[in-house]
Amino acid sequence: MALALQIFSTVKDANAALKSAGTRYLGGGTLVVRAANEGDISVTGLVRSTEPSLSAIDVAGGKVRVGASVTMAAVARHPELGILAKAARAVGGPAVRNMATVGGNLFAPTPYGDFAVALLALDATVTTQDGETQIDTFLDRRDASRAIVTSVGFTLPAQDGFRFLKVSRVKPKGVSVLSIAVLVERAADGTIASARIALGCMADRPMRARAAEMALVGATLTKEGIAPALAAANEGTSPATDPIASAWYRNEVLPVHLGRLLLS
């Protein structure tokens, strides 16, 4: 099946072209091109933009803005984005990371989307021509979105405040059994003042473990302190059963790996 590709110098013009039926935005192509190759006849045309801001990374005053066309490889090697290097390297092998983009990962279905899990834990914002949206809201509504994502933004956390883990059966680039990202802020007495826990593969898109987050507030990062959070980790989850793992297995191993990540 032949696909028409239209390239525009501005996001505005690319957004206008996306209004045509059957068109899809082409970022790195790791999702949409594969879908077309596998026979998705709903894709009849591809649109992309070469606007320079889409490939920019800006870090200033503790604030980060990453263009939607920035690749996983570019994130992994950026000297000021070390906290995200592990999450970026969790996406496929080198060839995939040289193509896969930050914006595209936001739309990746389970069991993919490991980088989006990290962004969810970081409470990122997602920017389109319609404005800026919190990532929680964006992920909930992403299937209905037709506006091109232009960037994501977040605040750099404290050095030891952010942690990420991908669990897979094939190292180093296997598909996820699950992925977990945690952002914790501690009070002066060492207890946890706030927590965000994001999970991949525990629903059809990245989700928050809100019950576990609430259980962590006021606790200490000790085996005893995190026990209530681990007991609540599976609340609200609906993991898939696929060739990688069963829903039962994902539910069983989630508290184990969350505990290891919190205590690491």
PDB file of N, CA and C in Angstrom, residues 134-215:
ATOM      1  N   GLN A 134      -1.741  18.950  31.586  1.00  0.00           N
ATOM      2  CA  GLN A 134      -1.042  18.021  32.473  1.00  0.00           C
ATOM      3  C   GLN A 134      -1.050  16.634  31.855  1.00  0.00           C
ATOM      4  N   ILE A 135       0.041  15.899  32.020  1.00  0.00           N
ATOM      5  CA  ILE A 135       0.192  14.618  31.343  1.00  0.00           C
ATOM      6  C   ILE A 135      -0.882  13.615  31.756  1.00  0.00           C
ATOM      7  N   ASP A 136      -1.336  13.651  32.995  1.00  0.00           N
ATOM      8  CA  ASP A 136      -2.413  12.747  33.416  1.00  0.00           C
ATOM      9  C   ASP A 136      -3.633  12.917  32.514  1.00  0.00           C
ATOM     10  N   THR A 137      -4.023  14.184  32.307  1.00  0.00           N
ATOM     11  CA  THR A 137      -5.188  14.480  31.476  1.00  0.00           C
ATOM     12  C   THR A 137      -4.931  14.126  30.024  1.00  0.00           C
ATOM     13  N   PHE A 138      -3.733  14.438  29.544  1.00  0.00           N
ATOM     14  CA  PHE A 138      -3.405  14.144  28.150  1.00  0.00           C
ATOM     15  C   PHE A 138      -3.496  12.649  27.860  1.00  0.00           C
ATOM     16  N   LEU A 139      -2.924  11.832  28.738  1.00  0.00           N
ATOM     17  CA  LEU A 139      -2.942  10.389  28.508  1.00  0.00           C
ATOM     18  C   LEU A 139      -4.370   9.842  28.529  1.00  0.00           C
ATOM     19  N   ASP A 140      -5.212  10.385  29.391  1.00  0.00           N
ATOM     20  CA  ASP A 140      -6.600   9.943  29.438  1.00  0.00           C
ATOM     21  C   ASP A 140      -7.324  10.218  28.129  1.00  0.00           C
ATOM     22  N   ARG A 141      -6.941  11.317  27.452  1.00  0.00           N
ATOM     23  CA  ARG A 141      -7.667  11.768  26.263  1.00  0.00           C
ATOM     24  C   ARG A 141      -6.903  11.557  24.957  1.00  0.00           C
ATOM     25  N   ARG A 142      -5.764  10.865  25.018  1.00  0.00           N
ATOM     26  CA  ARG A 142      -4.876  10.830  23.860  1.00  0.00           C
ATOM     27  C   ARG A 142      -5.504  10.187  22.629  1.00  0.00           C
ATOM     28  N   ASP A 143      -6.398   9.237  22.807  1.00  0.00           N
ATOM     29  CA  ASP A 143      -6.972   8.548  21.651  1.00  0.00           C
ATOM     30  C   ASP A 143      -7.830   9.474  20.795  1.00  0.00           C
ATOM     31  N   ALA A 144      -8.331  10.527  21.408  1.00  0.00           N
ATOM     32  CA  ALA A 144      -9.174  11.469  20.674  1.00  0.00           C
ATOM     33  C   ALA A 144      -8.390  12.676  20.173  1.00  0.00           C
ATOM     34  N   SER A 145      -7.099  12.736  20.479  1.00  0.00           N
ATOM     35  CA  SER A 145      -6.298  13.902  20.127  1.00  0.00           C
ATOM     36  C   SER A 145      -5.898  13.872  18.655  1.00  0.00           C
ATOM     37  N   ARG A 146      -6.036  15.011  17.987  1.00  0.00           N
ATOM     38  CA  ARG A 146      -5.571  15.161  16.610  1.00  0.00           C
ATOM     39  C   ARG A 146      -4.543  16.279  16.492  1.00  0.00           C
ATOM     40  N   ALA A 147      -4.306  16.989  17.577  1.00  0.00           N
ATOM     41  CA  ALA A 147      -3.343  18.086  17.549  1.00  0.00           C
ATOM     42  C   ALA A 147      -1.937  17.539  17.752  1.00  0.00           C
ATOM     43  N   ILE A 148      -0.987  18.059  17.009  1.00  0.00           N
ATOM     44  CA  ILE A 148       0.397  17.612  17.096  1.00  0.00           C
ATOM     45  C   ILE A 148       1.000  18.045  18.426  1.00  0.00           C
ATOM     46  N   VAL A 149       1.599  17.098  19.121  1.00  0.00           N
ATOM     47  CA  VAL A 149       2.343  17.428  20.337  1.00  0.00           C
ATOM     48  C   VAL A 149       3.625  18.135  19.916  1.00  0.00           C
ATOM     49  N   THR A 150       3.900  19.283  20.525  1.00  0.00           N
ATOM     50  CA  THR A 150       5.100  20.041  20.169  1.00  0.00           C
ATOM     51  C   THR A 150       6.215  19.903  21.198  1.00  0.00           C
ATOM     52  N   SER A 151       5.870  19.687  22.473  1.00  0.00           N
ATOM     53  CA  SER A 151       6.911  19.547  23.491  1.00  0.00           C
ATOM     54  C   SER A 151       6.323  18.995  24.775  1.00  0.00           C
ATOM     55  N   VAL A 152       7.231  18.583  25.652  1.00  0.00           N
ATOM     56  CA  VAL A 152       6.854  18.238  27.026  1.00  0.00           C
ATOM     57  C   VAL A 152       7.745  19.040  27.950  1.00  0.00           C
ATOM     58  N   GLY A 153       7.241  19.356  29.121  1.00  0.00           N
ATOM     59  CA  GLY A 153       8.012  20.130  30.082  1.00  0.00           C
ATOM     60  C   GLY A 153       7.883  19.556  31.479  1.00  0.00           C
ATOM     61  N   PHE A 154       8.923  19.729  32.282  1.00  0.00           N
ATOM     62  CA  PHE A 154       8.883  19.261  33.664  1.00  0.00           C
ATOM     63  C   PHE A 154       9.966  19.975  34.458  1.00  0.00           C
ATOM     64  N   THR A 155       9.876  19.840  35.763  1.00  0.00           N
ATOM     65  CA  THR A 155      10.875  20.399  36.668  1.00  0.00           C
ATOM     66  C   THR A 155      11.866  19.309  37.038  1.00  0.00           C
ATOM     67  N   LEU A 156      13.149  19.633  36.983  1.00  0.00           N
ATOM     68  CA  LEU A 156      14.163  18.658  37.378  1.00  0.00           C
ATOM     69  C   LEU A 156      14.004  18.331  38.856  1.00  0.00           C
ATOM     70  N   PRO A 157      13.909  17.048  39.204  1.00  0.00           N
ATOM     71  CA  PRO A 157      13.752  16.675  40.616  1.00  0.00           C
ATOM     72  C   PRO A 157      15.083  16.705  41.353  1.00  0.00           C
ATOM     73  N   ALA A 158      15.000  16.557  42.655  1.00  0.00           N
ATOM     74  CA  ALA A 158      16.220  16.427  43.451  1.00  0.00           C
ATOM     75  C   ALA A 158      17.005  15.209  42.996  1.00  0.00           C
ATOM     76  N   GLN A 159      18.305  15.214  43.251  1.00  0.00           N
ATOM     77  CA  GLN A 159      19.199  14.188  42.730  1.00  0.00           C
ATOM     78  C   GLN A 159      18.723  12.776  43.047  1.00  0.00           C
ATOM     79  N   ASP A 160      18.253  12.565  44.279  1.00  0.00           N
ATOM     80  CA  ASP A 160      17.837  11.218  44.676  1.00  0.00           C
ATOM     81  C   ASP A 160      16.322  11.063  44.719  1.00  0.00           C
ATOM     82  N   GLY A 161      15.600  11.991  44.082  1.00  0.00           N
ATOM     83  CA  GLY A 161      14.141  11.968  44.191  1.00  0.00           C
ATOM     84  C   GLY A 161      13.429  11.162  43.132  1.00  0.00           C
ATOM     85  N   PHE A 162      14.119  10.834  42.033  1.00  0.00           N
ATOM     86  CA  PHE A 162      13.468  10.153  40.918  1.00  0.00           C
ATOM     87  C   PHE A 162      14.135   8.810  40.657  1.00  0.00           C
ATOM     88  N   ARG A 163      13.313   7.794  40.428  1.00  0.00           N
ATOM     89  CA  ARG A 163      13.826   6.450  40.162  1.00  0.00           C
ATOM     90  C   ARG A 163      12.978   5.798  39.068  1.00  0.00           C
ATOM     91  N   PHE A 164      13.629   4.993  38.249  1.00  0.00           N
ATOM     92  CA  PHE A 164      12.938   4.320  37.142  1.00  0.00           C
ATOM     93  C   PHE A 164      13.425   2.887  37.026  1.00  0.00           C
ATOM     94  N   LEU A 165      12.489   1.998  36.702  1.00  0.00           N
ATOM     95  CA  LEU A 165      12.825   0.589  36.516  1.00  0.00           C
ATOM     96  C   LEU A 165      11.974  -0.004  35.401  1.00  0.00           C
ATOM     97  N   LYS A 166      12.625  -0.717  34.498  1.00  0.00           N
ATOM     98  CA  LYS A 166      11.915  -1.504  33.489  1.00  0.00           C
ATOM     99  C   LYS A 166      12.204  -2.974  33.753  1.00  0.00           C
ATOM    100  N   VAL A 167      11.148  -3.772  33.804  1.00  0.00           N
ATOM    101  CA  VAL A 167      11.278  -5.205  34.005  1.00  0.00           C
ATOM    102  C   VAL A 167      10.957  -5.897  32.688  1.00  0.00           C
ATOM    103  N   SER A 168      11.905  -6.679  32.170  1.00  0.00           N
ATOM    104  CA  SER A 168      11.693  -7.396  30.916  1.00  0.00           C
ATOM    105  C   SER A 168      12.345  -8.761  30.998  1.00  0.00           C
ATOM    106  N   ARG A 169      11.935  -9.644  30.123  1.00  0.00           N
ATOM    107  CA  ARG A 169      12.471 -11.004  30.116  1.00  0.00           C
ATOM    108  C   ARG A 169      13.736 -11.112  29.268  1.00  0.00           C
ATOM    109  N   VAL A 170      13.897 -10.208  28.319  1.00  0.00           N
ATOM    110  CA  VAL A 170      15.052 -10.239  27.425  1.00  0.00           C
ATOM    111  C   VAL A 170      15.872  -8.979  27.656  1.00  0.00           C
ATOM    112  N   LYS A 171      17.111  -9.138  28.058  1.00  0.00           N
ATOM    113  CA  LYS A 171      17.985  -7.995  28.314  1.00  0.00           C
ATOM    114  C   LYS A 171      18.883  -7.764  27.099  1.00  0.00           C
ATOM    115  N   PRO A 172      19.156  -6.477  26.771  1.00  0.00           N
ATOM    116  CA  PRO A 172      18.733  -5.281  27.481  1.00  0.00           C
ATOM    117  C   PRO A 172      17.535  -4.592  26.844  1.00  0.00           C
ATOM    118  N   LYS A 173      16.977  -5.125  25.757  1.00  0.00           N
ATOM    119  CA  LYS A 173      15.994  -4.350  24.997  1.00  0.00           C
ATOM    120  C   LYS A 173      14.665  -5.066  24.828  1.00  0.00           C
ATOM    121  N   GLY A 174      14.339  -5.978  25.728  1.00  0.00           N
ATOM    122  CA  GLY A 174      13.082  -6.701  25.611  1.00  0.00           C
ATOM    123  C   GLY A 174      11.870  -5.834  25.882  1.00  0.00           C
ATOM    124  N   VAL A 175      10.725  -6.308  25.419  1.00  0.00           N
ATOM    125  CA  VAL A 175       9.456  -5.620  25.686  1.00  0.00           C
ATOM    126  C   VAL A 175       9.146  -5.721  27.181  1.00  0.00           C
ATOM    127  N   SER A 176       8.476  -4.729  27.724  1.00  0.00           N
ATOM    128  CA  SER A 176       8.252  -4.643  29.164  1.00  0.00           C
ATOM    129  C   SER A 176       7.270  -5.682  29.685  1.00  0.00           C
ATOM    130  N   VAL A 177       7.647  -6.292  30.793  1.00  0.00           N
ATOM    131  CA  VAL A 177       6.666  -6.957  31.650  1.00  0.00           C
ATOM    132  C   VAL A 177       5.928  -5.868  32.417  1.00  0.00           C
ATOM    133  N   LEU A 178       6.676  -4.917  32.935  1.00  0.00           N
ATOM    134  CA  LEU A 178       6.125  -3.706  33.523  1.00  0.00           C
ATOM    135  C   LEU A 178       7.243  -2.682  33.659  1.00  0.00           C
ATOM    136  N   SER A 179       6.868  -1.438  33.820  1.00  0.00           N
ATOM    137  CA  SER A 179       7.838  -0.385  34.119  1.00  0.00           C
ATOM    138  C   SER A 179       7.274   0.475  35.232  1.00  0.00           C
ATOM    139  N   ILE A 180       8.174   1.016  36.033  1.00  0.00           N
ATOM    140  CA  ILE A 180       7.787   1.800  37.203  1.00  0.00           C
ATOM    141  C   ILE A 180       8.668   3.037  37.279  1.00  0.00           C
ATOM    142  N   ALA A 181       8.059   4.178  37.529  1.00  0.00           N
ATOM    143  CA  ALA A 181       8.804   5.410  37.797  1.00  0.00           C
ATOM    144  C   ALA A 181       8.263   6.031  39.072  1.00  0.00           C
ATOM    145  N   VAL A 182       9.151   6.490  39.915  1.00  0.00           N
ATOM    146  CA  VAL A 182       8.766   7.043  41.218  1.00  0.00           C
ATOM    147  C   VAL A 182       9.428   8.394  41.420  1.00  0.00           C
ATOM    148  N   LEU A 183       8.651   9.363  41.888  1.00  0.00           N
ATOM    149  CA  LEU A 183       9.168  10.677  42.278  1.00  0.00           C
ATOM    150  C   LEU A 183       8.760  10.916  43.723  1.00  0.00           C
ATOM    151  N   VAL A 184       9.728  11.061  44.613  1.00  0.00           N
ATOM    152  CA  VAL A 184       9.425  11.320  46.026  1.00  0.00           C
ATOM    153  C   VAL A 184      10.111  12.595  46.480  1.00  0.00           C
ATOM    154  N   GLU A 185       9.427  13.324  47.329  1.00  0.00           N
ATOM    155  CA  GLU A 185       9.998  14.489  47.992  1.00  0.00           C
ATOM    156  C   GLU A 185       9.956  14.240  49.487  1.00  0.00           C
ATOM    157  N   ARG A 186      11.069  14.521  50.150  1.00  0.00           N
ATOM    158  CA  ARG A 186      11.156  14.236  51.573  1.00  0.00           C
ATOM    159  C   ARG A 186      11.044  15.506  52.406  1.00  0.00           C
ATOM    160  N   ALA A 187      10.450  15.341  53.588  1.00  0.00           N
ATOM    161  CA  ALA A 187      10.362  16.430  54.552  1.00  0.00           C
ATOM    162  C   ALA A 187      11.679  16.530  55.314  1.00  0.00           C
ATOM    163  N   ALA A 188      11.801  17.564  56.136  1.00  0.00           N
ATOM    164  CA  ALA A 188      13.038  17.785  56.880  1.00  0.00           C
ATOM    165  C   ALA A 188      13.361  16.629  57.819  1.00  0.00           C
ATOM    166  N   ASP A 189      12.333  15.933  58.300  1.00  0.00           N
ATOM    167  CA  ASP A 189      12.575  14.826  59.221  1.00  0.00           C
ATOM    168  C   ASP A 189      12.861  13.505  58.510  1.00  0.00           C
ATOM    169  N   GLY A 190      12.954  13.537  57.170  1.00  0.00           N
ATOM    170  CA  GLY A 190      13.282  12.348  56.408  1.00  0.00           C
ATOM    171  C   GLY A 190      12.090  11.542  55.937  1.00  0.00           C
ATOM    172  N   THR A 191      10.898  11.870  56.414  1.00  0.00           N
ATOM    173  CA  THR A 191       9.708  11.165  55.940  1.00  0.00           C
ATOM    174  C   THR A 191       9.308  11.681  54.563  1.00  0.00           C
ATOM    175  N   ILE A 192       8.447  10.956  53.903  1.00  0.00           N
ATOM    176  CA  ILE A 192       8.036  11.321  52.546  1.00  0.00           C
ATOM    177  C   ILE A 192       6.941  12.375  52.608  1.00  0.00           C
ATOM    178  N   ALA A 193       7.197  13.523  51.999  1.00  0.00           N
ATOM    179  CA  ALA A 193       6.228  14.614  51.977  1.00  0.00           C
ATOM    180  C   ALA A 193       5.227  14.449  50.831  1.00  0.00           C
ATOM    181  N   SER A 194       5.682  13.921  49.711  1.00  0.00           N
ATOM    182  CA  SER A 194       4.797  13.679  48.573  1.00  0.00           C
ATOM    183  C   SER A 194       5.399  12.585  47.708  1.00  0.00           C
ATOM    184  N   ALA A 195       4.538  11.934  46.939  1.00  0.00           N
ATOM    185  CA  ALA A 195       5.009  10.842  46.083  1.00  0.00           C
ATOM    186  C   ALA A 195       4.135  10.735  44.851  1.00  0.00           C
ATOM    187  N   ARG A 196       4.780  10.432  43.719  1.00  0.00           N
ATOM    188  CA  ARG A 196       4.079  10.088  42.489  1.00  0.00           C
ATOM    189  C   ARG A 196       4.664   8.766  41.996  1.00  0.00           C
ATOM    190  N   ILE A 197       3.789   7.813  41.742  1.00  0.00           N
ATOM    191  CA  ILE A 197       4.208   6.504  41.246  1.00  0.00           C
ATOM    192  C   ILE A 197       3.478   6.253  39.937  1.00  0.00           C
ATOM    193  N   ALA A 198       4.243   6.070  38.861  1.00  0.00           N
ATOM    194  CA  ALA A 198       3.668   5.797  37.547  1.00  0.00           C
ATOM    195  C   ALA A 198       3.997   4.374  37.140  1.00  0.00           C
ATOM    196  N   LEU A 199       3.021   3.726  36.516  1.00  0.00           N
ATOM    197  CA  LEU A 199       3.165   2.324  36.133  1.00  0.00           C
ATOM    198  C   LEU A 199       2.931   2.152  34.643  1.00  0.00           C
ATOM    199  N   GLY A 200       3.746   1.310  34.029  1.00  0.00           N
ATOM    200  CA  GLY A 200       3.523   0.912  32.642  1.00  0.00           C
ATOM    201  C   GLY A 200       3.133  -0.546  32.584  1.00  0.00           C
ATOM    202  N   CYS A 201       2.282  -0.907  31.637  1.00  0.00           N
ATOM    203  CA  CYS A 201       1.790  -2.278  31.427  1.00  0.00           C
ATOM    204  C   CYS A 201       0.780  -2.717  32.475  1.00  0.00           C
ATOM    205  N   MET A 202       0.341  -1.818  33.326  1.00  0.00           N
ATOM    206  CA  MET A 202      -0.662  -2.172  34.328  1.00  0.00           C
ATOM    207  C   MET A 202      -2.037  -1.636  33.951  1.00  0.00           C
ATOM    208  N   ALA A 203      -2.152  -1.100  32.760  1.00  0.00           N
ATOM    209  CA  ALA A 203      -3.407  -0.661  32.162  1.00  0.00           C
ATOM    210  C   ALA A 203      -3.128  -0.509  30.671  1.00  0.00           C
ATOM    211  N   ASP A 204      -4.081   0.010  29.909  1.00  0.00           N
ATOM    212  CA  ASP A 204      -3.857   0.146  28.469  1.00  0.00           C
ATOM    213  C   ASP A 204      -2.992   1.341  28.122  1.00  0.00           C
ATOM    214  N   ARG A 205      -2.601   2.108  29.141  1.00  0.00           N
ATOM    215  CA  ARG A 205      -1.705   3.260  28.989  1.00  0.00           C
ATOM    216  C   ARG A 205      -1.057   3.528  30.345  1.00  0.00           C
ATOM    217  N   PRO A 206      -0.001   4.326  30.409  1.00  0.00           N
ATOM    218  CA  PRO A 206       0.609   4.614  31.708  1.00  0.00           C
ATOM    219  C   PRO A 206      -0.411   5.141  32.707  1.00  0.00           C
ATOM    220  N   MET A 207      -0.290   4.697  33.954  1.00  0.00           N
ATOM    221  CA  MET A 207      -1.262   5.074  34.978  1.00  0.00           C
ATOM    222  C   MET A 207      -0.555   5.400  36.288  1.00  0.00           C
ATOM    223  N   ARG A 208      -1.259   6.080  37.177  1.00  0.00           N
ATOM    224  CA  ARG A 208      -0.754   6.393  38.505  1.00  0.00           C
ATOM    225  C   ARG A 208      -1.201   5.333  39.505  1.00  0.00           C
ATOM    226  N   ALA A 209      -0.332   4.983  40.420  1.00  0.00           N
ATOM    227  CA  ALA A 209      -0.683   4.107  41.546  1.00  0.00           C
ATOM    228  C   ALA A 209      -1.067   5.004  42.713  1.00  0.00           C
ATOM    229  N   ARG A 210      -2.241   5.576  42.659  1.00  0.00           N
ATOM    230  CA  ARG A 210      -2.622   6.627  43.594  1.00  0.00           C
ATOM    231  C   ARG A 210      -2.761   6.117  45.032  1.00  0.00           C
ATOM    232  N   ALA A 211      -3.281   4.916  45.210  1.00  0.00           N
ATOM    233  CA  ALA A 211      -3.419   4.387  46.565  1.00  0.00           C
ATOM    234  C   ALA A 211      -2.051   4.190  47.204  1.00  0.00           C
ATOM    235  N   ALA A 212      -1.106   3.710  46.426  1.00  0.00           N
ATOM    236  CA  ALA A 212       0.252   3.530  46.940  1.00  0.00           C
ATOM    237  C   ALA A 212       0.897   4.880  47.240  1.00  0.00           C
ATOM    238  N   GLU A 213       0.646   5.863  46.401  1.00  0.00           N
ATOM    239  CA  GLU A 213       1.180   7.207  46.647  1.00  0.00           C
ATOM    240  C   GLU A 213       0.700   7.740  47.996  1.00  0.00           C
ATOM    241  N   MET A 214      -0.589   7.613  48.243  1.00  0.00           N
ATOM    242  CA  MET A 214      -1.161   8.122  49.493  1.00  0.00           C
ATOM    243  C   MET A 214      -0.573   7.393  50.698  1.00  0.00           C
ATOM    244  N   ALA A 215      -0.347   6.085  50.535  1.00  0.00           N
ATOM    245  CA  ALA A 215       0.195   5.299  51.641  1.00  0.00           C
ATOM    246  C   ALA A 215       1.635   5.670  51.965  1.00  0.00           C
TER     247      ALA A 215
END
